[in-house]
Amino acid sequence: MSVLGVDIGGSGIKGAPVDLATGELAQPRQRIETPAPADVTSVVETVAEVVSRFDATDRVGITFPGVVVDGVVRTAANMDASWLDAPAAELFAARIGMPVVVLNDADAAGVAEMTYGAGRGRPGVTLMLTFGTGIGSALFLDGRLVPNTEFGHLELRGGDAEDYASDRARQLDGLDWPTWAGRVQEYLEMVEMLLRPDLMIIGGGVSKKAAEFLPLIDIRTPVVPAELRNTAGIVGAAQAATLR
């Protein structure tokens, strides 16, 4: 079965059909820059444009970078404030013309990694962290998702952790990989102290550069790069579309 997944990020909106038997993209992904401002109307139209680039499908899963409860957006730290309390699933479905499932972007990436990637078959507590425009998180206990954790907004050095240790912070502050790794180390030490996970999986855009910084991380918890790299959100979104 091939199902369409769309991943809304702070910098880009990406989509592709997914072969759910393998977790691989069935066609090359399509990407459009996230509109600025990333208000409801603009993002809905951009997602519709991504969907229109593929053959018709009757199922679409969409990620959103914030807390999503029953298809309604509850937080939008890296998106326009117009998204707060917006009925995202209803809005996307009306524009696209088919039923839609919307879930948190890091949760989607984590579900994909637990099914097809680095977390496959892992018992205990697994934490997926995505480093990009912000820091997303997905927490699992024996493979079961605890949704909408948002550990990127833990306080670190007097502000949101993602303002200090996200990939966007690395770029804005002009940090080399070793310097940024020091910030990530500090953040991971705090998360480790709070959760005592059995495994941490690092995903998001930086996962393809894992060799530049992961060898510099030294904590007790095993830390591994995501295997699906930056396609995990698309894959997890497609999975979600078949489960609800």
PDB file of N, CA and C in Angstrom, residues 109-122 126 140 142-144 201:
ATOM      1  N   ALA A 109       8.010  11.307  13.189  1.00  0.00           N
ATOM      2  CA  ALA A 109       9.359  10.815  12.914  1.00  0.00           C
ATOM      3  C   ALA A 109       9.720   9.671  13.838  1.00  0.00           C
ATOM      4  N   GLY A 110       9.336   9.798  15.097  1.00  0.00           N
ATOM      5  CA  GLY A 110       9.629   8.740  16.054  1.00  0.00           C
ATOM      6  C   GLY A 110       8.914   7.443  15.734  1.00  0.00           C
ATOM      7  N   VAL A 111       7.641   7.548  15.358  1.00  0.00           N
ATOM      8  CA  VAL A 111       6.877   6.338  14.992  1.00  0.00           C
ATOM      9  C   VAL A 111       7.550   5.632  13.827  1.00  0.00           C
ATOM     10  N   ALA A 112       8.017   6.399  12.849  1.00  0.00           N
ATOM     11  CA  ALA A 112       8.692   5.795  11.696  1.00  0.00           C
ATOM     12  C   ALA A 112       9.980   5.098  12.112  1.00  0.00           C
ATOM     13  N   GLU A 113      10.772   5.749  12.975  1.00  0.00           N
ATOM     14  CA  GLU A 113      12.026   5.141  13.422  1.00  0.00           C
ATOM     15  C   GLU A 113      11.791   3.894  14.269  1.00  0.00           C
ATOM     16  N   MET A 114      10.729   3.888  15.049  1.00  0.00           N
ATOM     17  CA  MET A 114      10.427   2.717  15.880  1.00  0.00           C
ATOM     18  C   MET A 114       9.917   1.554  15.037  1.00  0.00           C
ATOM     19  N   THR A 115       9.347   1.853  13.869  1.00  0.00           N
ATOM     20  CA  THR A 115       8.818   0.806  12.996  1.00  0.00           C
ATOM     21  C   THR A 115       9.863   0.290  12.015  1.00  0.00           C
ATOM     22  N   TYR A 116      10.608   1.208  11.404  1.00  0.00           N
ATOM     23  CA  TYR A 116      11.497   0.828  10.307  1.00  0.00           C
ATOM     24  C   TYR A 116      12.979   1.101  10.582  1.00  0.00           C
ATOM     25  N   GLY A 117      13.279   1.875  11.614  1.00  0.00           N
ATOM     26  CA  GLY A 117      14.632   2.386  11.758  1.00  0.00           C
ATOM     27  C   GLY A 117      15.355   1.979  13.027  1.00  0.00           C
ATOM     28  N   ALA A 118      16.026   2.955  13.635  1.00  0.00           N
ATOM     29  CA  ALA A 118      16.940   2.686  14.740  1.00  0.00           C
ATOM     30  C   ALA A 118      16.259   2.182  16.002  1.00  0.00           C
ATOM     31  N   GLY A 119      14.957   2.413  16.139  1.00  0.00           N
ATOM     32  CA  GLY A 119      14.244   1.960  17.330  1.00  0.00           C
ATOM     33  C   GLY A 119      13.480   0.665  17.138  1.00  0.00           C
ATOM     34  N   ARG A 120      13.608   0.058  15.977  1.00  0.00           N
ATOM     35  CA  ARG A 120      12.826  -1.138  15.659  1.00  0.00           C
ATOM     36  C   ARG A 120      13.103  -2.254  16.666  1.00  0.00           C
ATOM     37  N   GLY A 121      12.030  -2.717  17.333  1.00  0.00           N
ATOM     38  CA  GLY A 121      12.148  -3.833  18.267  1.00  0.00           C
ATOM     39  C   GLY A 121      12.774  -3.491  19.604  1.00  0.00           C
ATOM     40  N   ARG A 122      13.013  -2.201  19.888  1.00  0.00           N
ATOM     41  CA  ARG A 122      13.678  -1.830  21.126  1.00  0.00           C
ATOM     42  C   ARG A 122      12.683  -1.770  22.278  1.00  0.00           C
ATOM     43  N   THR A 126      12.597   4.783  24.918  1.00  0.00           N
ATOM     44  CA  THR A 126      13.346   5.317  23.785  1.00  0.00           C
ATOM     45  C   THR A 126      12.916   6.757  23.551  1.00  0.00           C
ATOM     46  N   PHE A 140       8.863   7.004  23.792  1.00  0.00           N
ATOM     47  CA  PHE A 140       8.238   5.690  23.656  1.00  0.00           C
ATOM     48  C   PHE A 140       8.555   4.815  24.856  1.00  0.00           C
ATOM     49  N   ASP A 142       8.345   0.848  25.573  1.00  0.00           N
ATOM     50  CA  ASP A 142       8.126  -0.460  24.938  1.00  0.00           C
ATOM     51  C   ASP A 142       7.425  -0.299  23.590  1.00  0.00           C
ATOM     52  N   GLY A 143       7.853   0.697  22.847  1.00  0.00           N
ATOM     53  CA  GLY A 143       7.336   0.920  21.502  1.00  0.00           C
ATOM     54  C   GLY A 143       6.051   1.701  21.415  1.00  0.00           C
ATOM     55  N   ARG A 144       5.468   2.070  22.546  1.00  0.00           N
ATOM     56  CA  ARG A 144       4.206   2.818  22.553  1.00  0.00           C
ATOM     57  C   ARG A 144       4.486   4.307  22.751  1.00  0.00           C
ATOM     58  N   ILE A 201      17.617   8.563  19.971  1.00  0.00           N
ATOM     59  CA  ILE A 201      17.784   8.585  18.516  1.00  0.00           C
ATOM     60  C   ILE A 201      17.785  10.049  18.076  1.00  0.00           C
TER      61      ILE A 201
END
